[in-house]
PDB file of C-alpha atoms in Angstrom:
ATOM      1  CA  MET A 651      73.332  57.419  82.109  1.00 42.00           C
ATOM      2  CA  SER A 652      75.669  57.527  85.065  1.00 45.00           C
ATOM      3  CA  ARG A 653      74.272  58.294  88.258  1.00 47.00           C
ATOM      4  CA  ARG A 654      76.100  61.606  89.789  1.00 50.00           C
ATOM      5  CA  PRO A 655      76.232  62.878  93.338  1.00 51.00           C
ATOM      6  CA  ASP A 656      72.526  64.749  94.008  1.00 55.00           C
ATOM      7  CA  ALA A 657      75.207  67.653  95.324  1.00 54.00           C
ATOM      8  CA  ASP A 658      76.286  68.016  91.851  1.00 80.00           C
ATOM      9  CA  VAL A 659      72.622  69.230  90.883  1.00 89.00           C
ATOM     10  CA  PRO A 660      71.229  73.055  92.960  1.00 93.00           C
ATOM     11  CA  PRO A 661      68.204  72.099  95.109  1.00 95.00           C
ATOM     12  CA  GLY A 662      65.008  74.225  94.263  1.00 96.00           C
ATOM     13  CA  LEU A 663      61.283  73.345  92.742  1.00 97.00           C
ATOM     14  CA  LEU A 664      60.237  71.852  89.323  1.00 97.00           C
ATOM     15  CA  LEU A 665      56.765  73.517  88.102  1.00 98.00           C
ATOM     16  CA  VAL A 666      55.923  70.788  85.521  1.00 98.00           C
ATOM     17  CA  ASP A 667      53.403  70.791  82.909  1.00 98.00           C
ATOM     18  CA  LYS A 668      52.394  67.116  83.618  1.00 98.00           C
ATOM     19  CA  PRO A 669      50.802  65.423  80.148  1.00 97.00           C
ATOM     20  CA  GLY A 670      47.833  62.751  80.744  1.00 96.00           C
ATOM     21  CA  GLY A 671      48.615  59.640  81.108  1.00 94.00           C
ATOM     22  CA  MET A 672      51.405  59.603  83.983  1.00 94.00           C
ATOM     23  CA  THR A 673      51.383  59.136  86.539  1.00 92.00           C
ATOM     24  CA  SER A 674      53.024  61.867  89.677  1.00 94.00           C
ATOM     25  CA  HIS A 675      55.480  58.915  89.834  1.00 94.00           C
ATOM     26  CA  ASP A 676      55.856  58.376  86.658  1.00 96.00           C
ATOM     27  CA  VAL A 677      57.348  62.279  86.323  1.00 97.00           C
ATOM     28  CA  VAL A 678      58.918  61.848  89.298  1.00 97.00           C
ATOM     29  CA  ALA A 679      60.740  58.383  87.686  1.00 97.00           C
ATOM     30  CA  GLN A 680      61.424  60.860  84.571  1.00 96.00           C
ATOM     31  CA  ALA A 681      62.515  63.547  86.180  1.00 96.00           C
ATOM     32  CA  ARG A 682      64.872  61.723  88.510  1.00 97.00           C
ATOM     33  CA  ARG A 683      66.463  59.972  84.512  1.00 96.00           C
ATOM     34  CA  VAL A 684      67.267  63.508  83.549  1.00 95.00           C
ATOM     35  CA  LEU A 685      68.810  65.122  86.608  1.00 95.00           C
ATOM     36  CA  SER A 686      70.736  61.376  87.408  1.00 94.00           C
ATOM     37  CA  VAL A 687      69.545  61.985  90.895  1.00 94.00           C
ATOM     38  CA  ARG A 688      67.193  59.732  93.391  1.00 93.00           C
ATOM     39  CA  ARG A 689      66.125  62.462  95.726  1.00 95.00           C
ATOM     40  CA  VAL A 690      62.982  63.901  93.964  1.00 97.00           C
ATOM     41  CA  GLY A 691      59.380  63.942  95.260  1.00 96.00           C
ATOM     42  CA  HIS A 692      55.972  65.599  94.664  1.00 95.00           C
ATOM     43  CA  ALA A 693      53.762  68.073  96.216  1.00 93.00           C
ATOM     44  CA  GLY A 694      50.755  66.233  95.951  1.00 86.00           C
ATOM     45  CA  THR A 695      48.855  63.553  93.140  1.00 88.00           C
ATOM     46  CA  LEU A 696      47.387  64.373  90.206  1.00 91.00           C
ATOM     47  CA  ASP A 697      45.364  61.379  88.738  1.00 89.00           C
ATOM     48  CA  PRO A 698      46.297  59.939  85.605  1.00 91.00           C
ATOM     49  CA  MET A 699      43.726  61.260  83.374  1.00 93.00           C
ATOM     50  CA  ALA A 700      44.510  64.987  85.014  1.00 96.00           C
ATOM     51  CA  THR A 701      47.138  67.730  83.439  1.00 98.00           C
ATOM     52  CA  GLY A 702      48.972  70.850  84.832  1.00 98.00           C
ATOM     53  CA  LEU A 703      50.676  71.730  87.604  1.00 98.00           C
ATOM     54  CA  LEU A 704      52.852  69.050  89.424  1.00 97.00           C
ATOM     55  CA  VAL A 705      54.870  70.815  91.839  1.00 97.00           C
ATOM     56  CA  LEU A 706      58.497  68.646  92.253  1.00 97.00           C
ATOM     57  CA  GLY A 707      61.098  68.466  95.096  1.00 97.00           C
ATOM     58  CA  VAL A 708      64.527  68.031  93.763  1.00 97.00           C
ATOM     59  CA  GLY A 709      67.469  67.866  96.604  1.00 95.00           C
ATOM     60  CA  ALA A 710      66.968  69.737 100.330  1.00 95.00           C
ATOM     61  CA  ALA A 711      63.722  71.608  98.112  1.00 96.00           C
ATOM     62  CA  THR A 712      62.117  68.082  99.251  1.00 96.00           C
ATOM     63  CA  ARG A 713      62.163  69.129 103.153  1.00 95.00           C
ATOM     64  CA  LEU A 714      59.479  72.283 101.574  1.00 95.00           C
ATOM     65  CA  LEU A 715      56.588  68.960 100.161  1.00 94.00           C
ATOM     66  CA  GLY A 716      54.726  68.945 103.189  1.00 91.00           C
ATOM     67  CA  TYR A 717      54.264  73.062 102.902  1.00 91.00           C
ATOM     68  CA  VAL A 718      53.597  73.196  99.280  1.00 90.00           C
ATOM     69  CA  GLY A 719      51.454  70.062  99.108  1.00 89.00           C
ATOM     70  CA  GLY A 720      48.833  72.004 102.006  1.00 90.00           C
ATOM     71  CA  HIS A 721      48.405  75.185  99.810  1.00 93.00           C
ATOM     72  CA  ASP A 722      44.729  75.812  98.253  1.00 96.00           C
ATOM     73  CA  LYS A 723      44.366  74.678  94.712  1.00 97.00           C
ATOM     74  CA  THR A 724      42.550  75.915  91.611  1.00 98.00           C
ATOM     75  CA  TYR A 725      41.213  73.146  88.885  1.00 98.00           C
ATOM     76  CA  GLU A 726      39.365  73.733  85.238  1.00 98.00           C
ATOM     77  CA  ALA A 727      37.009  70.744  84.799  1.00 98.00           C
ATOM     78  CA  THR A 728      34.400  69.183  82.475  1.00 98.00           C
ATOM     79  CA  ILE A 729      31.996  67.533  84.276  1.00 98.00           C
ATOM     80  CA  ARG A 730      29.432  65.194  82.802  1.00 98.00           C
ATOM     81  CA  LEU A 731      26.176  64.496  83.857  1.00 98.00           C
ATOM     82  CA  GLY A 732      23.704  61.535  82.792  1.00 98.00           C
ATOM     83  CA  GLN A 733      26.761  58.672  83.758  1.00 98.00           C
ATOM     84  CA  ALA A 734      28.594  57.648  86.491  1.00 96.00           C
ATOM     85  CA  THR A 735      31.745  55.613  86.434  1.00 93.00           C
ATOM     86  CA  VAL A 736      33.419  53.518  88.795  1.00 87.00           C
ATOM     87  CA  THR A 737      36.574  56.094  88.838  1.00 87.00           C
ATOM     88  CA  ASP A 738      34.072  58.572  89.094  1.00 92.00           C
ATOM     89  CA  ASP A 739      36.034  59.978  86.001  1.00 93.00           C
ATOM     90  CA  ARG A 740      36.023  58.893  81.885  1.00 94.00           C
ATOM     91  CA  GLU A 741      38.954  56.228  82.730  1.00 90.00           C
ATOM     92  CA  GLY A 742      36.800  53.859  84.339  1.00 87.00           C
ATOM     93  CA  GLU A 743      33.592  51.487  83.384  1.00 89.00           C
ATOM     94  CA  VAL A 744      30.394  53.225  83.509  1.00 95.00           C
ATOM     95  CA  LEU A 745      28.049  52.029  86.580  1.00 92.00           C
ATOM     96  CA  ALA A 746      25.064  53.719  85.072  1.00 95.00           C
ATOM     97  CA  THR A 747      23.273  55.940  82.130  1.00 97.00           C
ATOM     98  CA  THR A 748      20.335  57.560  82.668  1.00 98.00           C
ATOM     99  CA  SER A 749      19.069  60.550  80.658  1.00 98.00           C
ATOM    100  CA  ALA A 750      19.651  64.329  81.701  1.00 98.00           C
ATOM    101  CA  ALA A 751      17.529  65.475  78.884  1.00 97.00           C
ATOM    102  CA  ALA A 752      15.279  66.940  81.443  1.00 96.00           C
ATOM    103  CA  LEU A 753      17.805  68.987  82.757  1.00 97.00           C
ATOM    104  CA  ASP A 754      18.129  72.660  82.645  1.00 96.00           C
ATOM    105  CA  GLU A 755      20.784  74.864  83.435  1.00 96.00           C
ATOM    106  CA  ALA A 756      19.408  76.439  86.611  1.00 97.00           C
ATOM    107  CA  ALA A 757      18.985  72.724  88.339  1.00 97.00           C
ATOM    108  CA  VAL A 758      22.861  71.959  87.325  1.00 98.00           C
ATOM    109  CA  THR A 759      23.964  75.364  88.790  1.00 97.00           C
ATOM    110  CA  ALA A 760      22.226  74.943  92.204  1.00 98.00           C
ATOM    111  CA  ALA A 761      23.518  71.375  92.045  1.00 98.00           C
ATOM    112  CA  LEU A 762      27.022  72.254  92.253  1.00 98.00           C
ATOM    113  CA  ALA A 763      26.678  75.431  94.008  1.00 98.00           C
ATOM    114  CA  ALA A 764      25.821  72.914  96.958  1.00 98.00           C
ATOM    115  CA  GLN A 765      29.002  71.472  96.739  1.00 97.00           C
ATOM    116  CA  THR A 766      30.511  74.390  97.698  1.00 98.00           C
ATOM    117  CA  GLY A 767      31.702  75.688 101.274  1.00 98.00           C
ATOM    118  CA  PRO A 768      33.004  73.610 104.185  1.00 97.00           C
ATOM    119  CA  LEU A 769      32.112  69.711 102.869  1.00 96.00           C
ATOM    120  CA  ARG A 770      32.117  66.010 103.789  1.00 95.00           C
ATOM    121  CA  GLN A 771      33.601  64.564 101.602  1.00 94.00           C
ATOM    122  CA  VAL A 772      34.314  60.629 100.923  1.00 89.00           C
ATOM    123  CA  PRO A 773      37.269  60.037  97.620  1.00 84.00           C
ATOM    124  CA  SER A 774      36.307  57.524  95.458  1.00 76.00           C
ATOM    125  CA  SER A 775      37.314  54.610  96.423  1.00 67.00           C
ATOM    126  CA  VAL A 776      40.087  54.134  93.819  1.00 62.00           C
ATOM    127  CA  SER A 777      41.738  57.242  95.006  1.00 60.00           C
ATOM    128  CA  ALA A 778      45.329  57.299  96.367  1.00 59.00           C
ATOM    129  CA  VAL A 779      43.896  56.884 100.571  1.00 58.00           C
ATOM    130  CA  LYS A 780      45.727  54.632 102.335  1.00 58.00           C
ATOM    131  CA  VAL A 781      43.811  52.294 103.659  1.00 52.00           C
ATOM    132  CA  ALA A 782      45.717  50.410 107.298  1.00 52.00           C
ATOM    133  CA  GLY A 783      49.012  51.057 104.871  1.00 56.00           C
ATOM    134  CA  ARG A 784      48.293  50.501 101.367  1.00 60.00           C
ATOM    135  CA  ARG A 785      46.508  52.678  98.678  1.00 56.00           C
ATOM    136  CA  SER A 786      42.644  52.087  98.141  1.00 56.00           C
ATOM    137  CA  TYR A 787      42.655  51.755  94.415  1.00 57.00           C
ATOM    138  CA  ASP A 788      45.446  48.610  95.475  1.00 58.00           C
ATOM    139  CA  ARG A 789      43.021  46.948  97.319  1.00 52.00           C
ATOM    140  CA  VAL A 790      40.308  47.564  95.118  1.00 55.00           C
ATOM    141  CA  ARG A 791      42.585  46.220  92.346  1.00 56.00           C
ATOM    142  CA  ALA A 792      42.921  43.144  94.261  1.00 54.00           C
ATOM    143  CA  GLY A 793      39.211  42.541  95.058  1.00 56.00           C
ATOM    144  CA  GLU A 794      38.802  44.201  98.313  1.00 59.00           C
ATOM    145  CA  GLU A 795      35.365  46.484  98.686  1.00 61.00           C
ATOM    146  CA  VAL A 796      36.584  49.143  99.928  1.00 62.00           C
ATOM    147  CA  VAL A 797      34.599  52.257 101.442  1.00 72.00           C
ATOM    148  CA  LEU A 798      36.718  55.209 102.574  1.00 73.00           C
ATOM    149  CA  GLU A 799      35.709  57.640 105.319  1.00 82.00           C
ATOM    150  CA  PRO A 800      34.523  61.258 105.134  1.00 90.00           C
ATOM    151  CA  ARG A 801      36.525  63.556 105.011  1.00 91.00           C
ATOM    152  CA  ALA A 802      36.835  67.314 105.657  1.00 95.00           C
ATOM    153  CA  VAL A 803      37.410  69.722 102.324  1.00 96.00           C
ATOM    154  CA  THR A 804      36.707  73.490 100.920  1.00 98.00           C
ATOM    155  CA  VAL A 805      35.548  73.967  98.072  1.00 98.00           C
ATOM    156  CA  HIS A 806      36.022  78.203  98.544  1.00 98.00           C
ATOM    157  CA  ARG A 807      34.297  78.397  94.434  1.00 98.00           C
ATOM    158  CA  LEU A 808      32.883  76.934  92.101  1.00 98.00           C
ATOM    159  CA  ASP A 809      31.833  79.140  89.109  1.00 98.00           C
ATOM    160  CA  VAL A 810      30.171  77.498  85.751  1.00 98.00           C
ATOM    161  CA  HIS A 811      31.551  79.012  83.023  1.00 98.00           C
ATOM    162  CA  ARG A 812      29.029  76.603  80.517  1.00 97.00           C
ATOM    163  CA  VAL A 813      26.855  73.882  79.816  1.00 98.00           C
ATOM    164  CA  THR A 814      26.291  72.061  76.804  1.00 98.00           C
ATOM    165  CA  ARG A 815      24.999  68.754  75.566  1.00 98.00           C
ATOM    166  CA  PRO A 816      27.121  66.132  73.237  1.00 97.00           C
ATOM    167  CA  THR A 817      24.207  64.159  73.002  1.00 97.00           C
ATOM    168  CA  PRO A 818      20.274  64.765  73.978  1.00 97.00           C
ATOM    169  CA  ASP A 819      20.662  62.506  77.330  1.00 98.00           C
ATOM    170  CA  LEU A 820      24.082  64.412  78.489  1.00 98.00           C
ATOM    171  CA  VAL A 821      25.067  67.214  79.924  1.00 98.00           C
ATOM    172  CA  ASP A 822      28.708  68.456  80.117  1.00 98.00           C
ATOM    173  CA  VAL A 823      29.677  71.447  82.329  1.00 98.00           C
ATOM    174  CA  ASP A 824      33.297  73.469  82.173  1.00 98.00           C
ATOM    175  CA  VAL A 825      33.882  74.747  85.643  1.00 98.00           C
ATOM    176  CA  THR A 826      37.050  76.672  87.940  1.00 98.00           C
ATOM    177  CA  VAL A 827      37.714  74.755  90.944  1.00 98.00           C
ATOM    178  CA  THR A 828      39.683  76.675  93.799  1.00 98.00           C
ATOM    179  CA  CYS A 829      39.287  74.197  96.991  1.00 98.00           C
ATOM    180  CA  SER A 830      41.654  73.236 100.032  1.00 97.00           C
ATOM    181  CA  ALA A 831      44.088  70.770  99.688  1.00 93.00           C
ATOM    182  CA  GLY A 832      43.113  66.763 100.002  1.00 91.00           C
ATOM    183  CA  THR A 833      39.882  67.956  97.812  1.00 94.00           C
ATOM    184  CA  TYR A 834      38.830  65.721  95.033  1.00 93.00           C
ATOM    185  CA  VAL A 835      37.246  67.365  91.887  1.00 96.00           C
ATOM    186  CA  ARG A 836      35.802  63.988  90.988  1.00 94.00           C
ATOM    187  CA  ALA A 837      33.818  63.737  93.787  1.00 95.00           C
ATOM    188  CA  ILE A 838      32.131  66.630  93.291  1.00 97.00           C
ATOM    189  CA  ALA A 839      31.327  65.523  89.737  1.00 97.00           C
ATOM    190  CA  ARG A 840      30.152  62.399  91.396  1.00 96.00           C
ATOM    191  CA  ASP A 841      28.116  63.842  94.287  1.00 97.00           C
ATOM    192  CA  ALA A 842      26.120  66.529  92.191  1.00 98.00           C
ATOM    193  CA  GLY A 843      25.335  63.937  89.943  1.00 98.00           C
ATOM    194  CA  ALA A 844      24.045  61.971  92.665  1.00 97.00           C
ATOM    195  CA  ALA A 845      21.958  65.240  93.532  1.00 97.00           C
ATOM    196  CA  LEU A 846      20.308  65.568  89.896  1.00 98.00           C
ATOM    197  CA  GLY A 847      19.559  61.742  90.227  1.00 98.00           C
ATOM    198  CA  VAL A 848      21.154  61.042  87.179  1.00 98.00           C
ATOM    199  CA  GLY A 849      24.607  60.360  87.887  1.00 98.00           C
ATOM    200  CA  GLY A 850      28.222  61.897  86.913  1.00 98.00           C
ATOM    201  CA  HIS A 851      31.782  61.969  86.254  1.00 97.00           C
ATOM    202  CA  LEU A 852      34.940  64.125  85.264  1.00 97.00           C
ATOM    203  CA  THR A 853      35.935  64.300  81.409  1.00 97.00           C
ATOM    204  CA  ALA A 854      38.727  66.324  82.119  1.00 98.00           C
ATOM    205  CA  LEU A 855      40.944  68.162  85.035  1.00 98.00           C
ATOM    206  CA  ARG A 856      43.562  70.239  84.374  1.00 98.00           C
ATOM    207  CA  ARG A 857      44.985  71.590  87.775  1.00 98.00           C
ATOM    208  CA  THR A 858      46.032  75.403  87.049  1.00 98.00           C
ATOM    209  CA  ALA A 859      47.507  76.287  90.390  1.00 97.00           C
ATOM    210  CA  SER A 860      48.895  75.139  93.908  1.00 96.00           C
ATOM    211  CA  GLY A 861      49.421  78.122  96.551  1.00 94.00           C
ATOM    212  CA  PRO A 862      51.578  80.802  95.478  1.00 95.00           C
ATOM    213  CA  PHE A 863      52.128  78.537  91.583  1.00 97.00           C
ATOM    214  CA  ALA A 864      50.932  78.907  88.909  1.00 97.00           C
ATOM    215  CA  VAL A 865      50.784  76.333  85.515  1.00 98.00           C
ATOM    216  CA  ALA A 866      51.506  79.388  83.539  1.00 97.00           C
ATOM    217  CA  ASP A 867      55.351  78.860  85.228  1.00 97.00           C
ATOM    218  CA  ALA A 868      55.274  75.393  84.358  1.00 97.00           C
ATOM    219  CA  ALA A 869      57.580  73.485  81.420  1.00 97.00           C
ATOM    220  CA  PRO A 870      57.632  69.896  81.051  1.00 97.00           C
ATOM    221  CA  VAL A 871      59.260  67.531  83.187  1.00 96.00           C
ATOM    222  CA  GLU A 872      62.435  67.141  80.610  1.00 96.00           C
ATOM    223  CA  GLU A 873      62.806  70.762  79.877  1.00 96.00           C
ATOM    224  CA  ALA A 874      62.372  71.929  83.531  1.00 96.00           C
ATOM    225  CA  GLY A 875      65.046  69.182  84.712  1.00 94.00           C
ATOM    226  CA  ARG A 876      67.087  69.859  81.875  1.00 94.00           C
ATOM    227  CA  ALA A 877      67.464  73.800  83.050  1.00 95.00           C
ATOM    228  CA  LEU A 878      67.606  73.123  87.240  1.00 95.00           C
ATOM    229  CA  ALA A 879      70.599  71.133  86.294  1.00 91.00           C
ATOM    230  CA  GLU A 880      72.161  73.738  83.552  1.00 92.00           C
ATOM    231  CA  GLY A 881      71.270  77.465  85.622  1.00 91.00           C
ATOM    232  CA  GLY A 882      67.672  77.916  83.030  1.00 92.00           C
ATOM    233  CA  THR A 883      64.797  79.572  84.355  1.00 92.00           C
ATOM    234  CA  ALA A 884      62.120  77.268  82.057  1.00 95.00           C
ATOM    235  CA  GLY A 885      59.788  75.794  85.168  1.00 96.00           C
ATOM    236  CA  VAL A 886      62.160  76.111  88.033  1.00 97.00           C
ATOM    237  CA  LEU A 887      62.576  77.883  91.369  1.00 96.00           C
ATOM    238  CA  GLY A 888      66.399  78.054  93.739  1.00 95.00           C
ATOM    239  CA  LEU A 889      65.611  76.952  96.641  1.00 96.00           C
ATOM    240  CA  THR A 890      65.853  80.394  98.148  1.00 97.00           C
ATOM    241  CA  ALA A 891      62.966  81.615  95.711  1.00 96.00           C
ATOM    242  CA  ALA A 892      60.712  78.505  96.389  1.00 96.00           C
ATOM    243  CA  ALA A 893      60.699  79.428 100.426  1.00 96.00           C
ATOM    244  CA  ARG A 894      60.452  82.813  99.416  1.00 96.00           C
ATOM    245  CA  ALA A 895      57.516  81.940  97.192  1.00 95.00           C
ATOM    246  CA  VAL A 896      55.548  79.946  99.984  1.00 94.00           C
ATOM    247  CA  PHE A 897      56.958  81.389 103.742  1.00 96.00           C
ATOM    248  CA  PRO A 898      57.169  85.072 104.627  1.00 96.00           C
ATOM    249  CA  VAL A 899      60.555  86.498 105.007  1.00 97.00           C
ATOM    250  CA  ARG A 900      63.219  86.614 108.517  1.00 97.00           C
ATOM    251  CA  THR A 901      66.338  88.502 106.748  1.00 96.00           C
ATOM    252  CA  LEU A 902      68.955  87.623 109.405  1.00 97.00           C
ATOM    253  CA  THR A 903      71.813  89.096 111.069  1.00 96.00           C
ATOM    254  CA  ALA A 904      75.290  87.467 110.510  1.00 96.00           C
ATOM    255  CA  GLU A 905      75.549  86.637 114.055  1.00 97.00           C
ATOM    256  CA  GLU A 906      71.990  84.762 113.966  1.00 97.00           C
ATOM    257  CA  ALA A 907      72.549  83.167 111.155  1.00 96.00           C
ATOM    258  CA  ARG A 908      75.868  81.819 113.333  1.00 95.00           C
ATOM    259  CA  ALA A 909      73.490  80.484 115.826  1.00 96.00           C
ATOM    260  CA  LEU A 910      71.021  78.892 113.634  1.00 95.00           C
ATOM    261  CA  GLY A 911      73.904  77.758 111.845  1.00 91.00           C
ATOM    262  CA  TYR A 912      74.729  75.045 114.896  1.00 90.00           C
ATOM    263  CA  GLY A 913      71.111  74.680 115.703  1.00 89.00           C
ATOM    264  CA  GLN A 914      70.892  77.495 118.821  1.00 94.00           C
ATOM    265  CA  ARG A 915      67.941  79.460 118.781  1.00 96.00           C
ATOM    266  CA  ILE A 916      67.774  83.382 117.927  1.00 97.00           C
ATOM    267  CA  PRO A 917      64.821  86.158 119.359  1.00 96.00           C
ATOM    268  CA  ALA A 918      61.096  85.865 118.594  1.00 96.00           C
ATOM    269  CA  THR A 919      59.881  87.855 116.159  1.00 90.00           C
ATOM    270  CA  GLY A 920      56.455  87.741 117.738  1.00 92.00           C
ATOM    271  CA  ALA A 921      54.750  86.661 114.012  1.00 92.00           C
ATOM    272  CA  PRO A 922      53.333  83.402 113.879  1.00 93.00           C
ATOM    273  CA  GLY A 923      53.785  80.252 111.937  1.00 94.00           C
ATOM    274  CA  PRO A 924      57.011  79.584 110.169  1.00 96.00           C
ATOM    275  CA  HIS A 925      59.243  81.470 108.492  1.00 97.00           C
ATOM    276  CA  ALA A 926      62.067  81.457 105.687  1.00 97.00           C
ATOM    277  CA  ALA A 927      65.668  82.625 107.363  1.00 97.00           C
ATOM    278  CA  VAL A 928      67.663  83.957 105.089  1.00 97.00           C
ATOM    279  CA  ASP A 929      71.268  85.213 105.660  1.00 97.00           C
ATOM    280  CA  GLY A 930      72.630  88.479 103.992  1.00 95.00           C
ATOM    281  CA  GLY A 931      73.759  86.392 101.217  1.00 96.00           C
ATOM    282  CA  GLY A 932      70.557  85.771 100.160  1.00 96.00           C
ATOM    283  CA  ARG A 933      70.928  81.813 100.997  1.00 96.00           C
ATOM    284  CA  LEU A 934      68.407  80.017 102.924  1.00 97.00           C
ATOM    285  CA  VAL A 935      70.020  79.018 106.240  1.00 97.00           C
ATOM    286  CA  ALA A 936      66.339  77.292 107.730  1.00 97.00           C
ATOM    287  CA  LEU A 937      62.952  77.739 108.277  1.00 97.00           C
ATOM    288  CA  VAL A 938      62.429  78.671 111.573  1.00 97.00           C
ATOM    289  CA  GLU A 939      59.108  79.651 113.963  1.00 96.00           C
ATOM    290  CA  ASP A 940      58.783  81.243 117.542  1.00 96.00           C
ATOM    291  CA  ALA A 941      58.475  78.908 120.619  1.00 94.00           C
ATOM    292  CA  GLY A 942      58.255  81.241 123.503  1.00 94.00           C
ATOM    293  CA  THR A 943      60.760  84.397 123.609  1.00 96.00           C
ATOM    294  CA  THR A 944      62.913  82.358 120.563  1.00 96.00           C
ATOM    295  CA  ALA A 945      62.818  81.065 117.831  1.00 97.00           C
ATOM    296  CA  ARG A 946      63.761  78.004 116.473  1.00 96.00           C
ATOM    297  CA  VAL A 947      64.703  75.845 113.446  1.00 96.00           C
ATOM    298  CA  THR A 948      62.423  73.403 112.790  1.00 95.00           C
ATOM    299  CA  VAL A 949      63.570  72.329 109.086  1.00 95.00           C
ATOM    300  CA  GLY A 950      67.673  73.074 108.415  1.00 95.00           C
ATOM    301  CA  PHE A 951      69.718  73.967 105.470  1.00 95.00           C
ATOM    302  CA  PRO A 952      73.236  73.718 105.656  1.00 90.00           C
ATOM    303  CA  PRO A 953      75.398  75.142 103.565  1.00 87.00           C
ATOM    304  CA  GLY A 954      77.150  72.756 100.713  1.00 68.00           C
TER     305      GLY A 954
END
């Protein structure tokens, strides 16, 4: 397939329903092939085992990804108690097996409740966290021993839906987790299992929401990519619609739009944080933020 200029594909966000077995980089590479463009990025990784919502940016919309990736996330997961694995999920080698037969539902629920609120969470050593410029999982695969520093995260809600016993010695717990960006759900499984003295890991993980975006609006990457290129709607948000979903909107006068186009400042609104500055024709001109009595461009989106 010949590569066309990125300008031939309109900028926008792709809401992709990632299948299991693919890395986030695999999904980005597939979108690049479908669209025949190179400027594609993602707003936060999903493990290969995980499925669900992965937000991709195409063209100028990649400038929104840093903001999108910082939003709260919602996941559906299954936690298995009674086994600890090297990766804290089902894809890793089992490190230890300890019978969970004596655990009752109240103890399980209490241990998971303790994994809510502000936490100091240690990521898995095989996570994508960078250590001195290299991914932690690459260092582990090279034979290095890696111990990551705890990070501040917040688990806003952890709802237990079902507790089952696939074998007499194992307990499976289906949960929904709403948490801050940077939270590892598999670390929740690991830490709850450790607190109960039996070990724990994830057997299933699905991201259902990221900020204002939901997996219900997502599509397979091939379908979403074709929709963006051909003017469809499946799994696609155009640049202005994407910015409207993420930021408060500031509607510009014609004079303000021209000023921002020249990199000039416009009067402040007094409202905190970045705003999507949209002209009278509905085009996203810039992200702007107050700086004293004026508002300045933080990210510009020139026409064309």
